[in-house]
CSV table of C-alpha atoms in Angstrom, one decimal:
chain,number,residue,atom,x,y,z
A,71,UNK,CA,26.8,-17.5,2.5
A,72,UNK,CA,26.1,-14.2,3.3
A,73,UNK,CA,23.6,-12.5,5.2
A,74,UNK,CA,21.7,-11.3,2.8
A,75,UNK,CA,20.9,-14.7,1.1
A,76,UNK,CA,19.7,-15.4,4.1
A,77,UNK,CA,17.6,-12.6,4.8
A,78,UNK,CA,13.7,-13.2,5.2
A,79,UNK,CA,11.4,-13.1,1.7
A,80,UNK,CA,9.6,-10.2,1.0
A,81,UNK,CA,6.2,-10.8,2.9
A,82,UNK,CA,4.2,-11.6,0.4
A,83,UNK,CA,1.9,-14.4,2.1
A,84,UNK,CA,0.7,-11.3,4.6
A,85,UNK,CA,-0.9,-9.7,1.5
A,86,UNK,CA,-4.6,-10.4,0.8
A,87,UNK,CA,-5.7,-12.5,-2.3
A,88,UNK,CA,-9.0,-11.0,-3.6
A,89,UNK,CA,-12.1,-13.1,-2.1
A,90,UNK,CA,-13.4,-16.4,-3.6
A,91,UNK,CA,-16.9,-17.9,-3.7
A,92,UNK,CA,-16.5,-19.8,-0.8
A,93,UNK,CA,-19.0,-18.2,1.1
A,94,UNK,CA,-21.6,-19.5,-1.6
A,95,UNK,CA,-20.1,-22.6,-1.9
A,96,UNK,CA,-20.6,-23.3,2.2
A,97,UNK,CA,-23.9,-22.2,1.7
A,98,UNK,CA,-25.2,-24.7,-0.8
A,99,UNK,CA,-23.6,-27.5,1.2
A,100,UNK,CA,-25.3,-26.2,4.2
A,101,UNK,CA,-28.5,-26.4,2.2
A,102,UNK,CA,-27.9,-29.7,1.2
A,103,UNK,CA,-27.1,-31.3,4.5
A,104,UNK,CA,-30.1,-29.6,6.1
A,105,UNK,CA,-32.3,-30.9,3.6
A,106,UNK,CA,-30.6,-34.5,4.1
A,107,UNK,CA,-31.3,-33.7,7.9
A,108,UNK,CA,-35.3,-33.3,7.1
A,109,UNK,CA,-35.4,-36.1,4.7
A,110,UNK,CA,-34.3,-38.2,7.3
A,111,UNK,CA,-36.4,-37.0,10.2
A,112,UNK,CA,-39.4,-38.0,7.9
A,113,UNK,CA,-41.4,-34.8,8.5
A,114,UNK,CA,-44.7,-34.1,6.1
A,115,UNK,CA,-43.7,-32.3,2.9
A,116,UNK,CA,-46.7,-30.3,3.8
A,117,UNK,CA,-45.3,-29.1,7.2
A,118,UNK,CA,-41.9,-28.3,5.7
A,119,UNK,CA,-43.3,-26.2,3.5
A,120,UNK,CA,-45.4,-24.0,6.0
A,121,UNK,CA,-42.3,-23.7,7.9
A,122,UNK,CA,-39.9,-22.9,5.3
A,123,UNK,CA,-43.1,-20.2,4.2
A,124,UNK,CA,-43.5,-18.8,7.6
A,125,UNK,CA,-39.6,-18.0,7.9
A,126,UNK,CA,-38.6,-17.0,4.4
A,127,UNK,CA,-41.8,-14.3,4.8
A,128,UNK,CA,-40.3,-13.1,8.1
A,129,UNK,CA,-37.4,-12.1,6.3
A,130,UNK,CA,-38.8,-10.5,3.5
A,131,UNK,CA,-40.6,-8.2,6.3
A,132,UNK,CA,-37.8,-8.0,8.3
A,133,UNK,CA,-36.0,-6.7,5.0
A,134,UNK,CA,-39.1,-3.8,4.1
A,135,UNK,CA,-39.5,-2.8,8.0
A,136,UNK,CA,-35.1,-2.2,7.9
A,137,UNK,CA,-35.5,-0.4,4.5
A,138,UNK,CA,-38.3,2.0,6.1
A,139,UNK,CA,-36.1,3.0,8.4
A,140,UNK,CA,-33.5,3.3,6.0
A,141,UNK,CA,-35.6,5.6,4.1
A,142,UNK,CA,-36.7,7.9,7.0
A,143,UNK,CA,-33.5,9.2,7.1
A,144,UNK,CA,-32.9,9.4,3.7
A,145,UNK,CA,-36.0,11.6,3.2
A,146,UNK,CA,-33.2,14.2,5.3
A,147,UNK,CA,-30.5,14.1,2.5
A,148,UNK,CA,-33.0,13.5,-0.7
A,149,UNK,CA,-31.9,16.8,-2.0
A,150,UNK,CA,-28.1,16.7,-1.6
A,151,UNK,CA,-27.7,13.1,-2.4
A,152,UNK,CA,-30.7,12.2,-4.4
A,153,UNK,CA,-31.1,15.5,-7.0
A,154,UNK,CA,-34.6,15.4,-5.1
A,155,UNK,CA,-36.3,12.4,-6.4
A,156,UNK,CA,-37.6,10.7,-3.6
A,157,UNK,CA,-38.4,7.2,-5.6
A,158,UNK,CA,-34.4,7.1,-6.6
A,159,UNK,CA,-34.1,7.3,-2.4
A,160,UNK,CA,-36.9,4.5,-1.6
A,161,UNK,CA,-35.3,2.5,-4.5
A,162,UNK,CA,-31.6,3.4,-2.5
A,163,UNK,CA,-33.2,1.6,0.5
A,164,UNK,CA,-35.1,-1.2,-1.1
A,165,UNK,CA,-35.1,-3.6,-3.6
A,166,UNK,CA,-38.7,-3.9,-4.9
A,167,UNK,CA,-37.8,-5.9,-7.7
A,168,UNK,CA,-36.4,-8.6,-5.6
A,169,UNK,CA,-38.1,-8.3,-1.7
A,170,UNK,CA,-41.2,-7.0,-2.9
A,171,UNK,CA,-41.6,-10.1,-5.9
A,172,UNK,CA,-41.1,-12.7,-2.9
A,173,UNK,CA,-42.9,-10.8,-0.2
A,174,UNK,CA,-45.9,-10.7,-2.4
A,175,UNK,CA,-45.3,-14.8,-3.2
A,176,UNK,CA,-44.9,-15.7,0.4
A,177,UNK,CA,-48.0,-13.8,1.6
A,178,UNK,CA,-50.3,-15.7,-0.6
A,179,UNK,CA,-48.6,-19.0,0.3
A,180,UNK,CA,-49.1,-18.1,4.2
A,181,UNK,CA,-52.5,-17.0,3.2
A,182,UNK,CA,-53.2,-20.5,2.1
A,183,UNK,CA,-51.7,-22.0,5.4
A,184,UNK,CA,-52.8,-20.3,7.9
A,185,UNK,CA,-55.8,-22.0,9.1
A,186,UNK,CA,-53.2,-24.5,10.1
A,187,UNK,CA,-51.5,-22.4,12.0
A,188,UNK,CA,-53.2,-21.7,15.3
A,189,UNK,CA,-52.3,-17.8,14.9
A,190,UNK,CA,-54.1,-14.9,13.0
A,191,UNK,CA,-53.2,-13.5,10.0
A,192,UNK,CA,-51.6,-10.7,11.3
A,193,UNK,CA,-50.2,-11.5,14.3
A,194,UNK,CA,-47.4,-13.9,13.3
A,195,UNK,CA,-45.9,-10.6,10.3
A,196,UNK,CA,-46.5,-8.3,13.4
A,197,UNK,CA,-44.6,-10.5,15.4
A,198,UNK,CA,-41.8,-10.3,12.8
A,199,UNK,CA,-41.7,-7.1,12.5
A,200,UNK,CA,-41.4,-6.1,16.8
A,201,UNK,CA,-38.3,-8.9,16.2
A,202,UNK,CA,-36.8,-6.9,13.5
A,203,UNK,CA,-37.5,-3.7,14.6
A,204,UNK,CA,-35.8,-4.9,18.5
A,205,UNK,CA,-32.7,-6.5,16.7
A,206,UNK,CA,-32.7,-3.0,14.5
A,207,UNK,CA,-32.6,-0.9,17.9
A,208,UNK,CA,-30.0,-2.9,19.5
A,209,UNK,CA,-27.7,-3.1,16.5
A,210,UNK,CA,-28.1,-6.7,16.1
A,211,UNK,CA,-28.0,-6.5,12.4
A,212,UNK,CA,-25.1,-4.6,11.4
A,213,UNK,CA,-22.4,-6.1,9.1
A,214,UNK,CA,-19.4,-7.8,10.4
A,215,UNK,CA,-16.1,-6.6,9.6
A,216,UNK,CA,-15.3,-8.9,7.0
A,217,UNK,CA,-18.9,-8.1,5.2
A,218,UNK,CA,-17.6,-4.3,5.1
A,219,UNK,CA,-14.5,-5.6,3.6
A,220,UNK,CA,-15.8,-7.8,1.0
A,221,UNK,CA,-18.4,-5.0,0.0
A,222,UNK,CA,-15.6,-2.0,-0.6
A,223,UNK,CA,-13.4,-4.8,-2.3
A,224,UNK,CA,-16.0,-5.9,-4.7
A,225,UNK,CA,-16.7,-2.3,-5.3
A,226,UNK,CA,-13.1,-1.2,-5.4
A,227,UNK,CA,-14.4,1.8,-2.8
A,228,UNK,CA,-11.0,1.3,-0.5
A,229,UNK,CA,-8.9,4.2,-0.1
A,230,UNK,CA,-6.0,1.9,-1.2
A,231,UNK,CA,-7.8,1.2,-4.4
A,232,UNK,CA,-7.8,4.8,-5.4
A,233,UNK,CA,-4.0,5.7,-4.0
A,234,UNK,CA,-2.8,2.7,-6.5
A,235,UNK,CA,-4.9,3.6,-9.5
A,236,UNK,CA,-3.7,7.5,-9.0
A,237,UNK,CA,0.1,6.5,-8.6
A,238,UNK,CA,-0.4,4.4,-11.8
A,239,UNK,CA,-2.1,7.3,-14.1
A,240,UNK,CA,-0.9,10.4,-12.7
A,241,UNK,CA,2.9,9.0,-12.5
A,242,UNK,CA,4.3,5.5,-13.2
A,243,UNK,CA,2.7,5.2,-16.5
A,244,UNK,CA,4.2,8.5,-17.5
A,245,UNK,CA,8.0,7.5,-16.4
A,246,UNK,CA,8.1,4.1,-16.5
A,247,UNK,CA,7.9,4.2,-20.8
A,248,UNK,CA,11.3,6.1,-20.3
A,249,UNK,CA,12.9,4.6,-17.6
A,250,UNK,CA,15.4,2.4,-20.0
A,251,UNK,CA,16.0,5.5,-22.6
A,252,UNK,CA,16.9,7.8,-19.0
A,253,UNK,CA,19.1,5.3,-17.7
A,254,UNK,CA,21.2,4.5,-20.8
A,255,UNK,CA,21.6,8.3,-21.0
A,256,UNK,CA,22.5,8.2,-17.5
A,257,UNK,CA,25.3,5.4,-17.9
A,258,UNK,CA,27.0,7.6,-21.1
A,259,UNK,CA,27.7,10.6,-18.5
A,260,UNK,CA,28.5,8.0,-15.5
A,261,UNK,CA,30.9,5.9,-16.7
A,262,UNK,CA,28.0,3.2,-17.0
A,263,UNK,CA,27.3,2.6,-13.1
A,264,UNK,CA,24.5,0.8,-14.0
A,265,UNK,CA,26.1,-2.1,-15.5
A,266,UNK,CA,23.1,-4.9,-15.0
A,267,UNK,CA,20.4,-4.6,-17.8
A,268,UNK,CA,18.5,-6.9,-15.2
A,269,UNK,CA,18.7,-4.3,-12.9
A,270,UNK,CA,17.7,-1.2,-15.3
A,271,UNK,CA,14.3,-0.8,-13.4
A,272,UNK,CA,12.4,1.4,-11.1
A,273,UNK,CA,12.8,-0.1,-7.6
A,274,UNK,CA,9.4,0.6,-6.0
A,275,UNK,CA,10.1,0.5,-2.0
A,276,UNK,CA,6.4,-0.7,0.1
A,277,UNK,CA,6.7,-0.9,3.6
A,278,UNK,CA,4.1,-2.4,5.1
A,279,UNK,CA,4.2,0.4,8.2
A,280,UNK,CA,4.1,3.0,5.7
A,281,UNK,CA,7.1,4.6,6.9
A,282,UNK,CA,8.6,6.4,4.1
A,283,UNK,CA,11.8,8.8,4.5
A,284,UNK,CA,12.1,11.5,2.4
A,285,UNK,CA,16.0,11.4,2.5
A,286,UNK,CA,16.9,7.3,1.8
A,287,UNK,CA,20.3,8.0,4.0
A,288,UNK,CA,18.6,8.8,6.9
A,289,UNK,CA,16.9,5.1,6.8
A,290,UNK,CA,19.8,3.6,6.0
A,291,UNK,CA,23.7,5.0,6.3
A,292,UNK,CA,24.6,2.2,3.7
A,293,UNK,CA,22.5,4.2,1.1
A,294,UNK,CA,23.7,7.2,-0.5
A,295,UNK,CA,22.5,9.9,-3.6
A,296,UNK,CA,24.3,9.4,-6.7
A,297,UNK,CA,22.5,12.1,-9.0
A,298,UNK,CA,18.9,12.2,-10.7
A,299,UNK,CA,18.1,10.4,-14.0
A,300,UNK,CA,17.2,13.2,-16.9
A,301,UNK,CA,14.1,14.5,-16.6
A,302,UNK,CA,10.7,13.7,-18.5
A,303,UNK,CA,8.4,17.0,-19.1
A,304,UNK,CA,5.1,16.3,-20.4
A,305,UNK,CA,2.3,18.8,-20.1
A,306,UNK,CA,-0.2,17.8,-17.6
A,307,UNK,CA,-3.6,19.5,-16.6
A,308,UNK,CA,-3.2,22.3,-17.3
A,309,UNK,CA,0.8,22.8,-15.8
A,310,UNK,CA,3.3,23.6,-19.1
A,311,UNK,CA,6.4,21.2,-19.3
A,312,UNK,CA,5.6,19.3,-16.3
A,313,UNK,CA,8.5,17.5,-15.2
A,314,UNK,CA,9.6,13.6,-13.4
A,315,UNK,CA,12.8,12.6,-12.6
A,316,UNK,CA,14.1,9.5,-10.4
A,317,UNK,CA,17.3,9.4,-8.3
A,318,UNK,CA,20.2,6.7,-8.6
A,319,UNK,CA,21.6,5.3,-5.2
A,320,UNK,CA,24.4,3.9,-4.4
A,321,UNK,CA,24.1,1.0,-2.0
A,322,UNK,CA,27.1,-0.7,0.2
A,323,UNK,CA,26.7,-4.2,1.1
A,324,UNK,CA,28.9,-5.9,3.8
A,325,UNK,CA,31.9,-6.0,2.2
A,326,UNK,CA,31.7,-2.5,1.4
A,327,UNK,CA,30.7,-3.5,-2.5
A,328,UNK,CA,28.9,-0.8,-4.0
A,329,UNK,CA,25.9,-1.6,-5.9
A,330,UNK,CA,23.9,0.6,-7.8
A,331,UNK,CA,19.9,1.1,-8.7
A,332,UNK,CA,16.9,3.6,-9.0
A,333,UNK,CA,15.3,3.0,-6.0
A,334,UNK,CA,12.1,5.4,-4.2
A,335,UNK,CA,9.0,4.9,-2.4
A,336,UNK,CA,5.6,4.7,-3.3
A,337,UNK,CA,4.7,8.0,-2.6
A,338,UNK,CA,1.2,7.0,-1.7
A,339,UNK,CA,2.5,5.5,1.3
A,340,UNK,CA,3.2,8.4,2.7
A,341,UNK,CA,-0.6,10.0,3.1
A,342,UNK,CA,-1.8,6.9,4.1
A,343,UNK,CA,0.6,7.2,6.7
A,344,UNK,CA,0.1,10.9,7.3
A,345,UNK,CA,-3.9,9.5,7.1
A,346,UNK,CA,-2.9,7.4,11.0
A,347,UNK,CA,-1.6,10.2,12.4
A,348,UNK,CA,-4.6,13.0,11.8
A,349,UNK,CA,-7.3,12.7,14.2
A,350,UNK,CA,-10.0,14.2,12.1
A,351,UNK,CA,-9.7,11.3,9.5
A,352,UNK,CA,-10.3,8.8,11.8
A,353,UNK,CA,-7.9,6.2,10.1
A,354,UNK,CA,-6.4,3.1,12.6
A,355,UNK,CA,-3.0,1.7,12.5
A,356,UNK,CA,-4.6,-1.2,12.0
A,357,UNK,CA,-6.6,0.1,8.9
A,358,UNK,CA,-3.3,1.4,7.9
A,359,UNK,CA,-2.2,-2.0,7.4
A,360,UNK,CA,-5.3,-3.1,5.9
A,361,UNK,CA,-5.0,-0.3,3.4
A,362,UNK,CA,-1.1,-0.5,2.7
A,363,UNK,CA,-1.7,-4.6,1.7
A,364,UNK,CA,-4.4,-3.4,-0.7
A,365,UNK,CA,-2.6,-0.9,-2.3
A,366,UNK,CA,0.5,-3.0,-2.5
A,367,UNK,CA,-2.0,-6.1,-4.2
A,368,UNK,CA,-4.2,-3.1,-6.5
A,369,UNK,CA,-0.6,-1.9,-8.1
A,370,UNK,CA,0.6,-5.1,-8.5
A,371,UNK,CA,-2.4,-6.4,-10.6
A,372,UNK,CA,-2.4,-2.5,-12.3
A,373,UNK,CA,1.2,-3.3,-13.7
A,374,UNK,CA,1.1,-6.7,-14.4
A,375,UNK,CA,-2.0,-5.8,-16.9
A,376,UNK,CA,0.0,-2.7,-18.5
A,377,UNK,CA,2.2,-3.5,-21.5
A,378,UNK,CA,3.5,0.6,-21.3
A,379,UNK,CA,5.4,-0.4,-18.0
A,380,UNK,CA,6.5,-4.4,-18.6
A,381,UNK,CA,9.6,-5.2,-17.5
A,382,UNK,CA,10.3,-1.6,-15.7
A,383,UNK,CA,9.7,-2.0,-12.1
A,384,UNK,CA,10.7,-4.4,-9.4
A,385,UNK,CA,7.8,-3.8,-6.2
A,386,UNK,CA,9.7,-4.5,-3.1
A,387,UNK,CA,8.0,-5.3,-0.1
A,388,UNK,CA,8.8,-5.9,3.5
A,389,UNK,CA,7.7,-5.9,6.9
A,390,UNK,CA,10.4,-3.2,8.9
A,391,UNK,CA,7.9,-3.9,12.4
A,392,UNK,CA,9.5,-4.0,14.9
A,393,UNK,CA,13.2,-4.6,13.0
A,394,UNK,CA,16.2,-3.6,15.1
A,395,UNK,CA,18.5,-3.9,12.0
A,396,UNK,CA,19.7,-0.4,10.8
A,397,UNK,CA,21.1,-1.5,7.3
A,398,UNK,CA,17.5,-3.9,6.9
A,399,UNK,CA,16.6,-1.7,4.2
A,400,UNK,CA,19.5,-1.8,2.1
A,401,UNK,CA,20.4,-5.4,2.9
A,402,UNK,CA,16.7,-5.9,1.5
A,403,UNK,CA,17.3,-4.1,-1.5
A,404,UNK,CA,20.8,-5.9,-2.5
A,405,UNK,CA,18.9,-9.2,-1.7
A,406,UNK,CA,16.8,-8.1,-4.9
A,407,UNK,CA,19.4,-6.8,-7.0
A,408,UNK,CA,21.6,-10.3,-6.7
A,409,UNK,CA,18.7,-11.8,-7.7
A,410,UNK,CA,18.4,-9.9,-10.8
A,411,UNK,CA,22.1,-10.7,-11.2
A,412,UNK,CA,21.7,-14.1,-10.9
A,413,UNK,CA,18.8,-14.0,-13.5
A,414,UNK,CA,20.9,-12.3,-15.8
A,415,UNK,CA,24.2,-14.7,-15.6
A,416,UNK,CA,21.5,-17.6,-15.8
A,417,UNK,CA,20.2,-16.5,-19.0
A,418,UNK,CA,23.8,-15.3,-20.5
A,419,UNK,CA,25.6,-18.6,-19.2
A,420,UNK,CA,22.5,-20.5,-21.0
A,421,UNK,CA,23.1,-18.9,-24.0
A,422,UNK,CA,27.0,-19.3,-24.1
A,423,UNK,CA,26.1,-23.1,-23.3
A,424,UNK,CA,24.0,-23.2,-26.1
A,425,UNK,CA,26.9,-21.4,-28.3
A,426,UNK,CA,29.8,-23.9,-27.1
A,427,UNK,CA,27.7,-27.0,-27.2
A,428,UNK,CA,27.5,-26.4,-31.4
A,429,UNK,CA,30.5,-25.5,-31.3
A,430,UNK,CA,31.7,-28.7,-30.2
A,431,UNK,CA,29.2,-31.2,-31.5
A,432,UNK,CA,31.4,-31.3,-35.0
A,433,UNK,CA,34.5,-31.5,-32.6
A,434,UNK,CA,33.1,-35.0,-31.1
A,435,UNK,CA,32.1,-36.4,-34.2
A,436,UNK,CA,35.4,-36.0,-35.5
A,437,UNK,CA,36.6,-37.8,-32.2
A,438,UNK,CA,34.4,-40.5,-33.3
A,439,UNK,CA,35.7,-40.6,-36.7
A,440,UNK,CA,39.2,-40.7,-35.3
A,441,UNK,CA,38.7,-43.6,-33.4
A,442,UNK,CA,36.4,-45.7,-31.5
A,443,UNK,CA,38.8,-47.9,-29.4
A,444,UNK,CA,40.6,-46.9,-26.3
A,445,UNK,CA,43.7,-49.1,-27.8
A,446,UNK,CA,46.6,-47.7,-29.8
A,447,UNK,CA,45.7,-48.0,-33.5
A,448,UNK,CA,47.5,-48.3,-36.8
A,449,UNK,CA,48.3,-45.8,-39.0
A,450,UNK,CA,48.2,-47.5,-42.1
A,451,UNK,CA,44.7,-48.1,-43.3
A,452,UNK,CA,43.1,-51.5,-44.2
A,453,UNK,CA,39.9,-50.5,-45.6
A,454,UNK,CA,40.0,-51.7,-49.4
């Protein structure tokens, strides 16, 4: 077998699923077995109520004392941010409908309780908010990575999510409709290189290190330039006869086979990688990663939706880290063209078995007819 059968899987278990509910669902089981936990220490339903009173007010304040703050630096930016209405700020900074509604309920409730409580009726809030106002000062309170994450990937604010939905509009959806018409065009002037229908796609190269090369041969000495595909010219904001093209290749494998395919990279790639090395925009290696899993994920679930590009592009993704291997890239792309092979052979060899097997079915019964013994038989007939 050779080494490219045996070459790793694209990494797809390294990029992120979109987040569940379990967060929610460990919180209600939590709830449960806490309230199993006070059942069974047989406090008074009374007490558990003023405590669960006491705490879920603290809250609340701690919540309106954050969103003051919020606000007084809002106040700064109403103009530019806000169109000058301070009420759309203070609404920016709190949720009245929700905070205020069970502020208001848990103040009356404590109202009612607090004879019981030992304290005055303003020194346990005040209390609250010196405690929210110290965790506040010392940064006590600020999200946690993975809260930042799950916020911008509910809202779809990731700079990945906007790179993929960009590469869609402004350029796959425009090609992609025309990739099969270009190539057949292609194969009438070449001699037909690209004999695989299977194969008559837009290879979509994602490494995960973003590391793109502008000329494929320099990554990999197995790959060479065959010629461009015919162009597509559409008019586009504003630019007259606007024009796309994508580029055969010719790939070697071991053997020295050559194998051919449209093959690129995502072109995003390339300014999120340009994004890692600019100081100014303040953009990690290990955001880098963050953002190239994304965008590789946000395209995938783009194209799968779009019935313009079905059956057009093949997304090939690897991990190149730290890989000492100077033909890994084309080895990695002729690892997904004999796949497409075998798909194709799979499906023709299915169909010729379907072709031959009613072919022969008349062929056996007439075997049948002929005879049903393994012994010698007569030729004259007895039957009367």
């Amino acid at each position: 077998m050779s080494h490219e059968e045996n070459s790793p899987q694209p990494p797809r278990s390294s990029i992120p699923s979109r987040r569940g509910n379990w967060a929610r669902h460990a919180s209600y089981f939590l709830v449960a077995l806490l309230a199993l936990v006070l059942y069974l220490t047989e406090r008074s339903l009374h007490h558990v109520a003023q405590c669960l009173i006491i705490h879920f007010m603290a809250l609340q304040v701690g919540a309106l004392v954050k969103g003051i703050c919020t606000f007084i630096e809002e106040v700064r930016h109403v103009s530019a941010r806000y169109h000058g209405k301070y009420l759309g700020a203070l609404n920016a900074c709190l949720d009245f409908r929700r905070h205020g509604l069970l502020l208001l309920l848990c103040w009356a409730a404590y109202s009612l309780l607090r004879k019981e409580s030992g304290l005055p009726l303003c020194l346990k809030p005040t209390l609250v908010c010196l405690c929210q106002l110290l965790t506040i000062v010392f940064g006590l309170q600020n999200p946690s990575a993975a809260e930042i994450s799950e916020i911008c990937e509910r809202n779809n604010l990731n700079v990945a999510h906007g790179l993929a939905w960009s590469y869609y509009i402004g350029y796959l959806k425009i090609i992609l409709p025309h990739l099969k018409d270009s190539i057949r065009i292609f194969n009438e002037n070449n001699n037909c290189l690209l004999k695989c229908k299977k194969t008559w796609k837009l290879h979509i190269l994602i490494p995960l290190t973003c590391e793109v090369y502008d000329n494929l041969g320099k990554a990999d000495s197995r790959i060479q330039f065959i010629g461009n595909l015919p162009e597509v010219s559409v008019d586009r904001a504003g630019i007259r006869r606007r024009t796309y093209k994508n580029s055969v290749y010719e790939v070697l494998d071991e053997n020295q086979k050559t194998h051919y395919c449209v093959v690129e990279y995502a072109t995003p790639l390339q300014s999120l990688h340009a994004m890692s090395q600019d100081d100014s925009a303040a953009f990690s290696r290990q955001a880098r990663l963050e953002q190239a899993k994304l965008f590789c994920r946000t395209l995938e679930e783009i194209l799968e939706k779009s019935k313009e590009c079905s059956g057009c592009y093949q997304l090939l993704v690897y991990d190149d880290s730290g890989e000492n291997d100077k033909h890994f890239l084309s080895k990695e792309i002729l690892r997904h063209l004999k796949q497409q092979d075998r798909e194709e052979y799979a499906m023709c060899d299915k169909e010729d078995g379907g072709m031959r097997r009613e072919k022969s079915e008349p062929v056996e019964e007439t075997e049948l007819l002929i005879s049903d013994s393994d012994q010698p038989q007569s030729l004259r007939s007895d039957c009367s």
